[in-house]
mmCIF file of C-alpha atoms in Angstrom:
data_model
loop_
_atom_site.group_PDB
_atom_site.id
_atom_site.type_symbol
_atom_site.label_atom_id
_atom_site.label_comp_id
_atom_site.label_asym_id
_atom_site.label_seq_id
_atom_site.Cartn_x
_atom_site.Cartn_y
_atom_site.Cartn_z
ATOM 1 C CA MET A 275 14.265 15.390 -12.338
ATOM 2 C CA ALA A 276 17.495 16.337 -11.154
ATOM 3 C CA THR A 277 20.766 15.013 -11.281
ATOM 4 C CA ILE A 278 24.095 13.954 -9.687
ATOM 5 C CA LYS A 279 25.293 16.740 -11.999
ATOM 6 C CA ASP A 280 23.201 19.283 -10.853
ATOM 7 C CA VAL A 281 23.920 18.862 -7.362
ATOM 8 C CA ALA A 282 27.622 18.911 -7.947
ATOM 9 C CA LYS A 283 26.944 22.462 -10.225
ATOM 10 C CA LEU A 284 25.146 24.119 -7.656
ATOM 11 C CA ALA A 285 27.280 22.937 -4.682
ATOM 12 C CA GLY A 286 30.166 24.719 -6.448
ATOM 13 C CA VAL A 287 32.116 20.817 -6.607
ATOM 14 C CA ALA A 288 33.951 17.995 -8.687
ATOM 15 C CA LEU A 289 30.736 15.237 -9.528
ATOM 16 C CA SER A 290 33.007 12.793 -8.019
ATOM 17 C CA THR A 291 32.980 14.547 -4.613
ATOM 18 C CA ALA A 292 28.917 15.269 -5.069
ATOM 19 C CA SER A 293 28.619 11.648 -5.103
ATOM 20 C CA TYR A 294 31.398 10.857 -2.193
ATOM 21 C CA ALA A 295 29.223 13.100 0.019
ATOM 22 C CA LEU A 296 26.442 12.288 -0.757
ATOM 23 C CA SER A 297 27.522 8.915 0.471
ATOM 24 C CA GLY A 298 28.904 9.480 3.983
ATOM 25 C CA ASP A 299 32.181 9.018 3.004
ATOM 26 C CA HIS A 300 34.996 10.419 5.217
ATOM 27 C CA ARG A 301 36.928 11.900 2.504
ATOM 28 C CA VAL A 302 34.599 14.978 2.455
ATOM 29 C CA SER A 303 35.314 17.729 4.996
ATOM 30 C CA ALA A 304 31.461 18.458 7.178
ATOM 31 C CA ASN A 305 31.065 21.585 5.527
ATOM 32 C CA THR A 306 31.583 20.268 2.282
ATOM 33 C CA ARG A 307 29.668 17.857 3.190
ATOM 34 C CA GLU A 308 26.756 20.230 3.813
ATOM 35 C CA LYS A 309 27.118 22.292 1.050
ATOM 36 C CA VAL A 310 26.207 19.254 -0.805
ATOM 37 C CA LEU A 311 23.127 18.599 0.795
ATOM 38 C CA GLU A 312 21.335 21.410 0.962
ATOM 39 C CA ALA A 313 21.742 21.781 -3.260
ATOM 40 C CA ALA A 314 19.785 18.518 -2.984
ATOM 41 C CA ARG A 315 17.768 19.474 -0.446
ATOM 42 C CA GLN A 316 17.352 22.487 -2.820
ATOM 43 C CA LEU A 317 17.143 20.484 -6.143
ATOM 44 C CA ASN A 318 14.864 17.932 -4.474
ATOM 45 C CA TYR A 319 17.829 15.349 -5.854
ATOM 46 C CA HIS A 320 17.103 11.400 -4.236
ATOM 47 C CA LYS A 321 19.233 9.353 -4.731
ATOM 48 C CA ASN A 322 19.238 5.997 -7.916
ATOM 49 C CA GLY A 323 18.735 3.399 -5.361
ATOM 50 C CA PHE A 324 18.561 1.072 -9.050
ATOM 51 C CA ALA A 325 22.034 2.604 -10.207
ATOM 52 C CA MET A 326 23.503 1.801 -6.791
ATOM 53 C CA ASP A 327 22.002 -1.384 -6.909
ATOM 54 C CA LEU A 328 24.054 -2.256 -10.658
ATOM 55 C CA LYS A 329 27.308 -2.248 -9.075
ATOM 56 C CA ARG A 330 26.512 -4.611 -6.832
ATOM 57 C CA SER A 331 27.028 -7.930 -7.819
ATOM 58 C CA ARG A 332 23.173 -9.726 -5.227
ATOM 59 C CA THR A 333 21.087 -7.230 -3.651
ATOM 60 C CA ASN A 334 21.019 -10.425 -0.951
ATOM 61 C CA THR A 335 16.758 -9.503 -1.396
ATOM 62 C CA ILE A 336 14.831 -11.773 -2.852
ATOM 63 C CA ALA A 337 10.698 -10.275 -2.805
ATOM 64 C CA LEU A 338 7.724 -12.674 -2.378
ATOM 65 C CA ILE A 339 4.241 -10.481 -3.908
ATOM 66 C CA LEU A 340 0.756 -11.685 -3.700
ATOM 67 C CA ALA A 341 -2.073 -9.776 -4.909
ATOM 68 C CA ASP A 342 -2.850 -8.777 -1.324
ATOM 69 C CA LEU A 343 -1.068 -8.659 1.875
ATOM 70 C CA SER A 344 -4.440 -8.928 3.732
ATOM 71 C CA GLY A 345 -6.134 -12.383 5.240
ATOM 72 C CA PRO A 346 -4.806 -15.058 6.648
ATOM 73 C CA PHE A 347 -4.320 -16.869 4.057
ATOM 74 C CA TYR A 348 -1.090 -15.618 3.201
ATOM 75 C CA SER A 349 0.693 -15.301 6.300
ATOM 76 C CA GLU A 350 2.750 -19.426 5.951
ATOM 77 C CA LEU A 351 2.670 -18.381 2.807
ATOM 78 C CA ILE A 352 4.975 -15.152 4.134
ATOM 79 C CA ARG A 353 6.239 -17.480 7.033
ATOM 80 C CA SER A 354 7.367 -20.639 5.019
ATOM 81 C CA VAL A 355 8.965 -18.663 2.280
ATOM 82 C CA GLN A 356 11.145 -16.450 4.684
ATOM 83 C CA GLU A 357 12.818 -19.086 6.930
ATOM 84 C CA VAL A 358 14.323 -20.220 3.432
ATOM 85 C CA ALA A 359 15.437 -16.621 3.012
ATOM 86 C CA LEU A 360 16.682 -16.280 6.426
ATOM 87 C CA SER A 361 18.561 -20.221 6.600
ATOM 88 C CA ASN A 362 19.831 -18.700 3.339
ATOM 89 C CA GLY A 363 21.312 -15.258 4.932
ATOM 90 C CA TYR A 364 19.157 -13.789 2.545
ATOM 91 C CA ASP A 365 16.095 -10.684 3.520
ATOM 92 C CA LEU A 366 12.583 -11.274 1.855
ATOM 93 C CA ILE A 367 10.496 -7.902 1.001
ATOM 94 C CA ALA A 368 6.847 -8.390 0.238
ATOM 95 C CA CYS A 369 5.184 -6.421 -1.591
ATOM 96 C CA SER A 370 1.262 -6.074 -3.059
ATOM 97 C CA SER A 371 0.906 -5.605 -6.561
ATOM 98 C CA MET A 372 -1.582 -3.660 -5.744
ATOM 99 C CA GLY A 373 -2.084 -0.979 -8.782
ATOM 100 C CA GLU A 374 -0.481 -3.895 -11.226
ATOM 101 C CA ARG A 375 1.831 -1.391 -14.018
ATOM 102 C CA ASP A 376 2.739 0.967 -11.302
ATOM 103 C CA SER A 377 2.672 -0.995 -8.234
ATOM 104 C CA THR A 378 5.419 -1.283 -6.731
ATOM 105 C CA ALA A 379 6.182 -4.721 -7.267
ATOM 106 C CA VAL A 380 6.640 -4.134 -10.863
ATOM 107 C CA ARG A 381 9.520 -2.201 -10.039
ATOM 108 C CA PHE A 382 11.008 -4.000 -8.422
ATOM 109 C CA LEU A 383 11.036 -6.807 -11.180
ATOM 110 C CA ARG A 384 11.603 -4.664 -14.208
ATOM 111 C CA GLU A 385 14.326 -3.052 -12.239
ATOM 112 C CA LYS A 386 15.984 -5.832 -10.580
ATOM 113 C CA ARG A 387 16.198 -4.410 -7.405
ATOM 114 C CA VAL A 388 16.188 -8.066 -6.089
ATOM 115 C CA ASP A 389 17.638 -10.914 -7.106
ATOM 116 C CA GLY A 390 15.412 -13.020 -7.943
ATOM 117 C CA ALA A 391 11.386 -13.468 -6.952
ATOM 118 C CA VAL A 392 8.360 -15.317 -5.890
ATOM 119 C CA VAL A 393 4.610 -14.240 -7.044
ATOM 120 C CA LEU A 394 1.487 -15.796 -6.382
ATOM 121 C CA ALA A 395 -0.204 -12.185 -7.735
ATOM 122 C CA TYR A 396 -3.721 -12.999 -10.852
ATOM 123 C CA ASN A 397 -3.463 -9.605 -12.180
ATOM 124 C CA MET A 398 0.543 -9.668 -12.398
ATOM 125 C CA THR A 399 0.369 -9.828 -15.932
ATOM 126 C CA ASP A 400 2.759 -12.660 -17.768
ATOM 127 C CA GLU A 401 4.075 -9.972 -20.135
ATOM 128 C CA VAL A 402 5.626 -8.788 -17.078
ATOM 129 C CA LEU A 403 7.123 -11.630 -15.762
ATOM 130 C CA HIS A 404 8.615 -12.632 -18.874
ATOM 131 C CA ALA A 405 9.600 -8.892 -19.294
ATOM 132 C CA SER A 406 11.859 -9.176 -16.223
ATOM 133 C CA ALA A 407 12.587 -12.903 -15.776
ATOM 134 C CA GLY A 408 16.150 -14.503 -17.069
ATOM 135 C CA PRO A 409 19.143 -16.579 -16.732
ATOM 136 C CA ASN A 410 20.393 -14.170 -13.657
ATOM 137 C CA PHE A 411 17.019 -12.997 -12.077
ATOM 138 C CA PRO A 412 14.836 -16.221 -11.866
ATOM 139 C CA ILE A 413 11.250 -16.112 -10.535
ATOM 140 C CA ILE A 414 9.419 -18.397 -9.739
ATOM 141 C CA ALA A 415 5.376 -18.181 -10.303
ATOM 142 C CA MET A 416 2.918 -19.593 -7.618
ATOM 143 C CA ASP A 417 -0.713 -20.578 -9.307
ATOM 144 C CA ARG A 418 0.299 -20.117 -13.155
ATOM 145 C CA VAL A 419 0.963 -21.920 -15.562
ATOM 146 C CA ILE A 420 4.246 -20.613 -17.323
ATOM 147 C CA SER A 421 7.785 -20.894 -18.973
ATOM 148 C CA GLY A 422 10.512 -19.354 -19.843
ATOM 149 C CA GLU A 423 13.978 -18.637 -19.699
ATOM 150 C CA GLY A 424 14.094 -17.855 -15.439
ATOM 151 C CA LEU A 425 10.671 -18.205 -14.937
ATOM 152 C CA VAL A 426 9.425 -21.783 -12.788
ATOM 153 C CA SER A 427 5.802 -22.777 -12.581
ATOM 154 C CA ILE A 428 3.902 -24.215 -9.057
ATOM 155 C CA ILE A 429 0.686 -24.767 -9.166
ATOM 156 C CA VAL A 430 -1.608 -26.672 -6.431
ATOM 157 C CA ASP A 431 -4.101 -28.823 -8.274
ATOM 158 C CA GLY A 432 -7.339 -27.408 -7.943
ATOM 159 C CA GLU A 433 -8.852 -29.085 -10.899
ATOM 160 C CA SER A 434 -8.909 -31.890 -8.847
ATOM 161 C CA GLY A 435 -9.264 -29.399 -5.725
ATOM 162 C CA GLY A 436 -12.758 -28.672 -7.652
ATOM 163 C CA TYR A 437 -13.933 -31.226 -8.083
ATOM 164 C CA GLU A 438 -13.444 -34.046 -5.141
ATOM 165 C CA ALA A 439 -15.572 -30.756 -3.108
ATOM 166 C CA THR A 440 -18.241 -31.524 -5.051
ATOM 167 C CA ARG A 441 -18.609 -34.741 -5.584
ATOM 168 C CA TYR A 442 -18.158 -34.727 -1.339
ATOM 169 C CA LEU A 443 -21.377 -32.847 -1.622
ATOM 170 C CA ILE A 444 -23.282 -35.286 -4.424
ATOM 171 C CA ASN A 445 -22.134 -38.235 -2.855
ATOM 172 C CA LYS A 446 -23.768 -36.619 0.599
ATOM 173 C CA GLY A 447 -27.613 -36.382 -1.301
ATOM 174 C CA HIS A 448 -27.136 -33.585 -2.928
ATOM 175 C CA ARG A 449 -28.351 -31.888 -6.078
ATOM 176 C CA LYS A 450 -28.557 -28.324 -5.529
ATOM 177 C CA VAL A 451 -25.156 -27.649 -5.048
ATOM 178 C CA ALA A 452 -24.097 -23.702 -6.340
ATOM 179 C CA TYR A 453 -20.107 -22.593 -6.433
ATOM 180 C CA ILE A 454 -18.882 -18.952 -5.291
ATOM 181 C CA SER A 455 -16.336 -18.223 -6.939
ATOM 182 C CA GLY A 456 -12.799 -16.211 -7.194
ATOM 183 C CA PRO A 457 -12.073 -13.576 -9.058
ATOM 184 C CA SER A 458 -12.213 -13.871 -12.971
ATOM 185 C CA ASN A 459 -9.200 -13.447 -13.720
ATOM 186 C CA SER A 460 -7.915 -15.933 -11.066
ATOM 187 C CA PHE A 461 -6.164 -18.911 -12.637
ATOM 188 C CA ALA A 462 -6.611 -21.017 -8.791
ATOM 189 C CA ASN A 463 -10.473 -20.014 -9.110
ATOM 190 C CA SER A 464 -10.865 -21.406 -12.936
ATOM 191 C CA LEU A 465 -8.770 -24.318 -12.528
ATOM 192 C CA ARG A 466 -11.721 -24.215 -9.240
ATOM 193 C CA TYR A 467 -14.380 -23.267 -10.906
ATOM 194 C CA GLN A 468 -13.662 -26.373 -13.812
ATOM 195 C CA GLY A 469 -13.468 -29.272 -11.060
ATOM 196 C CA PHE A 470 -16.845 -28.227 -9.780
ATOM 197 C CA LEU A 471 -18.277 -28.516 -13.720
ATOM 198 C CA ARG A 472 -17.079 -31.337 -14.182
ATOM 199 C CA ALA A 473 -18.093 -34.057 -10.428
ATOM 200 C CA MET A 474 -21.987 -31.816 -12.156
ATOM 201 C CA LYS A 475 -21.525 -33.422 -15.266
ATOM 202 C CA GLU A 476 -20.650 -36.402 -14.290
ATOM 203 C CA ALA A 477 -23.744 -36.351 -11.315
ATOM 204 C CA GLY A 478 -26.275 -35.180 -14.004
ATOM 205 C CA LEU A 479 -26.762 -32.601 -12.517
ATOM 206 C CA GLU A 480 -26.305 -28.976 -13.922
ATOM 207 C CA GLU A 481 -25.264 -25.477 -12.253
ATOM 208 C CA GLN A 482 -27.944 -22.667 -11.733
ATOM 209 C CA ALA A 483 -27.300 -19.281 -12.770
ATOM 210 C CA LYS A 484 -29.327 -17.927 -10.500
ATOM 211 C CA TRP A 485 -26.768 -19.180 -8.375
ATOM 212 C CA ARG A 486 -23.715 -18.240 -10.104
ATOM 213 C CA LEU A 487 -22.344 -15.768 -7.518
ATOM 214 C CA SER A 488 -18.683 -14.066 -7.240
ATOM 215 C CA GLY A 489 -17.100 -12.972 -3.590
ATOM 216 C CA GLY A 490 -14.038 -11.678 -4.420
ATOM 217 C CA PHE A 491 -12.405 -14.630 -2.472
ATOM 218 C CA ILE A 492 -12.595 -12.034 0.073
ATOM 219 C CA ARG A 493 -14.763 -12.653 3.765
ATOM 220 C CA ASP A 494 -16.859 -9.668 2.660
ATOM 221 C CA GLY A 495 -16.856 -10.669 -0.391
ATOM 222 C CA GLY A 496 -18.651 -14.281 0.565
ATOM 223 C CA TYR A 497 -20.532 -12.573 2.904
ATOM 224 C CA LYS A 498 -22.267 -9.906 -0.038
ATOM 225 C CA ALA A 499 -22.549 -13.640 -2.499
ATOM 226 C CA THR A 500 -24.830 -15.305 0.321
ATOM 227 C CA LYS A 501 -26.509 -11.934 1.443
ATOM 228 C CA MET A 502 -27.742 -11.320 -2.097
ATOM 229 C CA MET A 503 -28.628 -15.482 -2.758
ATOM 230 C CA LEU A 504 -30.759 -15.192 0.614
ATOM 231 C CA MET A 505 -32.199 -12.008 -1.602
ATOM 232 C CA GLN A 506 -33.708 -14.042 -3.968
ATOM 233 C CA GLY A 507 -35.731 -16.337 -2.245
ATOM 234 C CA GLU A 508 -34.581 -19.364 -2.523
ATOM 235 C CA LEU A 509 -31.218 -21.218 -1.781
ATOM 236 C CA PRO A 510 -29.577 -24.517 -2.975
ATOM 237 C CA THR A 511 -28.582 -27.399 -0.548
ATOM 238 C CA ALA A 512 -25.050 -27.066 -0.442
ATOM 239 C CA ILE A 513 -22.376 -24.156 -1.398
ATOM 240 C CA PHE A 514 -18.989 -25.379 -2.476
ATOM 241 C CA TYR A 515 -17.174 -21.414 -1.445
ATOM 242 C CA GLY A 516 -13.553 -21.030 -3.558
ATOM 243 C CA ASN A 517 -12.517 -20.682 -0.474
ATOM 244 C CA ASP A 518 -12.482 -20.182 2.830
ATOM 245 C CA GLU A 519 -12.225 -16.826 3.370
ATOM 246 C CA MET A 520 -16.007 -15.806 1.586
ATOM 247 C CA ALA A 521 -17.186 -19.711 3.185
ATOM 248 C CA ILE A 522 -16.396 -17.694 6.714
ATOM 249 C CA GLY A 523 -18.457 -15.055 5.789
ATOM 250 C CA GLY A 524 -21.433 -17.185 4.178
ATOM 251 C CA LEU A 525 -21.482 -18.053 7.382
ATOM 252 C CA LYS A 526 -22.209 -15.205 8.948
ATOM 253 C CA ALA A 527 -24.646 -14.223 6.767
ATOM 254 C CA PHE A 528 -26.199 -17.672 7.391
ATOM 255 C CA GLU A 529 -26.388 -16.803 10.806
ATOM 256 C CA GLU A 530 -27.826 -13.128 10.578
ATOM 257 C CA GLY A 531 -30.944 -14.829 7.963
ATOM 258 C CA GLY A 532 -31.814 -18.093 10.563
ATOM 259 C CA ILE A 533 -29.806 -20.297 8.237
ATOM 260 C CA ARG A 534 -28.423 -22.927 10.116
ATOM 261 C CA VAL A 535 -25.391 -24.798 8.632
ATOM 262 C CA PRO A 536 -25.025 -27.833 8.057
ATOM 263 C CA GLU A 537 -28.605 -28.625 9.431
ATOM 264 C CA ASP A 538 -30.335 -26.568 6.021
ATOM 265 C CA ILE A 539 -27.431 -26.175 4.117
ATOM 266 C CA SER A 540 -24.125 -27.673 3.788
ATOM 267 C CA ILE A 541 -20.915 -25.247 2.827
ATOM 268 C CA ILE A 542 -17.662 -26.881 1.520
ATOM 269 C CA GLY A 543 -14.485 -24.430 1.532
ATOM 270 C CA PHE A 544 -10.303 -24.137 -0.293
ATOM 271 C CA ASP A 545 -7.445 -23.604 1.456
ATOM 272 C CA ASP A 546 -7.450 -24.953 4.994
ATOM 273 C CA ILE A 547 -6.923 -21.505 6.958
ATOM 274 C CA GLU A 548 -6.334 -21.785 10.340
ATOM 275 C CA LEU A 549 -9.010 -20.379 11.202
ATOM 276 C CA THR A 550 -11.732 -23.548 9.634
ATOM 277 C CA GLU A 551 -10.943 -25.187 13.196
ATOM 278 C CA PHE A 552 -11.855 -22.889 15.211
ATOM 279 C CA ILE A 553 -15.251 -21.038 13.621
ATOM 280 C CA GLN A 554 -18.862 -22.322 14.761
ATOM 281 C CA PRO A 555 -19.108 -25.271 12.294
ATOM 282 C CA PRO A 556 -15.534 -26.294 12.201
ATOM 283 C CA LEU A 557 -15.249 -25.814 7.871
ATOM 284 C CA THR A 558 -14.968 -29.259 6.109
ATOM 285 C CA THR A 559 -12.965 -27.835 3.746
ATOM 286 C CA ILE A 560 -9.829 -28.725 0.562
ATOM 287 C CA ARG A 561 -6.471 -28.249 2.086
ATOM 288 C CA GLN A 562 -3.909 -26.654 -0.051
ATOM 289 C CA PRO A 563 -0.440 -27.137 1.157
ATOM 290 C CA MET A 564 0.677 -23.752 1.494
ATOM 291 C CA TYR A 565 2.597 -23.580 3.627
ATOM 292 C CA GLU A 566 4.884 -26.731 1.160
ATOM 293 C CA SER A 567 4.134 -24.521 -1.721
ATOM 294 C CA GLY A 568 6.110 -21.620 -0.236
ATOM 295 C CA SER A 569 8.790 -23.473 0.891
ATOM 296 C CA LEU A 570 9.270 -25.622 -2.424
ATOM 297 C CA ALA A 571 8.936 -22.354 -3.946
ATOM 298 C CA GLY A 572 12.307 -20.441 -1.651
ATOM 299 C CA HIS A 573 14.191 -23.708 -2.399
ATOM 300 C CA LEU A 574 13.793 -24.017 -6.153
ATOM 301 C CA LEU A 575 14.150 -19.851 -5.556
ATOM 302 C CA PHE A 576 17.742 -20.503 -4.308
ATOM 303 C CA GLN A 577 18.665 -23.323 -6.062
ATOM 304 C CA MET A 578 18.580 -21.374 -9.749
ATOM 305 C CA LEU A 579 20.497 -18.420 -7.852
ATOM 306 C CA ASN A 580 23.348 -21.014 -7.660
ATOM 307 C CA GLY A 581 23.093 -22.357 -10.847
ATOM 308 C CA GLU A 582 21.393 -25.367 -9.720
ATOM 309 C CA SER A 583 18.796 -26.415 -12.884
ATOM 310 C CA VAL A 584 15.480 -27.298 -11.537
ATOM 311 C CA ASN A 585 12.446 -28.490 -13.407
ATOM 312 C CA GLU A 586 10.045 -26.229 -15.848
ATOM 313 C CA SER A 587 7.172 -26.666 -14.199
ATOM 314 C CA TYR A 588 5.786 -28.018 -10.252
ATOM 315 C CA LYS A 589 1.957 -29.664 -9.388
ATOM 316 C CA LEU A 590 1.332 -29.984 -6.135
ATOM 317 C CA ASN A 591 -1.637 -32.125 -4.847
ATOM 318 C CA VAL A 592 -4.356 -31.350 -2.662
ATOM 319 C CA GLN A 593 -7.008 -33.043 0.130
ATOM 320 C CA ILE A 594 -9.883 -33.571 1.500
ATOM 321 C CA ILE A 595 -10.654 -32.214 5.354
ATOM 322 C CA GLU A 596 -13.646 -33.053 7.007
ATOM 323 C CA ARG A 597 -15.138 -30.948 9.610
ATOM 324 C CA GLN A 598 -19.200 -30.631 10.456
ATOM 325 C CA SER A 599 -20.442 -28.174 8.189
ATOM 326 C CA VAL A 600 -22.007 -30.864 5.798
ATOM 327 C CA SER A 601 -24.564 -32.945 6.162
ATOM 328 C CA ALA A 602 -27.402 -35.189 4.038
ATOM 329 C CA PRO A 603 -29.655 -32.048 2.896
ATOM 330 C CA ALA A 604 -32.486 -31.411 4.680
ATOM 331 C CA ASN A 605 -35.796 -33.556 3.630
ATOM 332 C CA SER A 606 -37.887 -29.869 3.819
ATOM 333 C CA ASN A 607 -37.406 -28.107 0.599
ATOM 334 C CA SER A 608 -34.655 -25.351 0.332
ATOM 335 C CA SER A 609 -36.580 -21.698 0.185
ATOM 336 C CA VAL A 610 -36.401 -18.877 2.325
#
């Protein structure tokens, strides 16, 4: 990889002159600047943004790192963190952790391209966060329990939410209850599943292996998992989808299969994204305070940047939102 020394040598100028020319400094004549820029083009030289950042005490930028930038779930989080950043005179960069170790997000953390970060990405390892965080580089980790210098964790009480969702279905009279899960390596999914199992055990019910399916927390995943359930020929009387997007995908699959919600099967989701009020039927769900958790994460990050002390971890409560996708089970059997 070419260096600025290589550029200076090819252009026949001093190292300092090459640096001034590449930075657009007015002290360099137009002719000399063009020679330096031409040498840089020939060598395919690019300025090292990390080295430039090291010369500044602050970038006045924070990062929001998400597993996926698409989908309605993240919009409230992005909006809330952005509002906090702007109120503090900072810019916000939102980036995806897709690609894991090779992702742009990992480079942003390791190379300190920003002043701190809010991370909600189940596919980013604790190892990366521990290696990146420090007294001068705070990281707020959402939906995971992690501790260390420069690290604060925020979790939503997903176990309680999973329990409440399942208990709600059981209290309506359902005994054949399934859980459509998110990614197996998602901490949030793990908590919701634990809550589901606790409620089932408490009611003397067992999860049936034939209904143990994953939808990956995406709409198409929920659709495909529900289609698979339909193909098996026997349905539960109720399904707890690990998030609303999967439940919306499930609704589409049931509509295509001629299965009515909630007359033939009841469903409940998790998150309370905006769309759940407007689909048919409106979705009963567990509301997690996404806007509030994002706002909290942003405020904590700036408190740490300002040298203020904060707690190591925070837990936020959830609540059930009753709409029209759950009813008592039908008297007839649930075979398709």
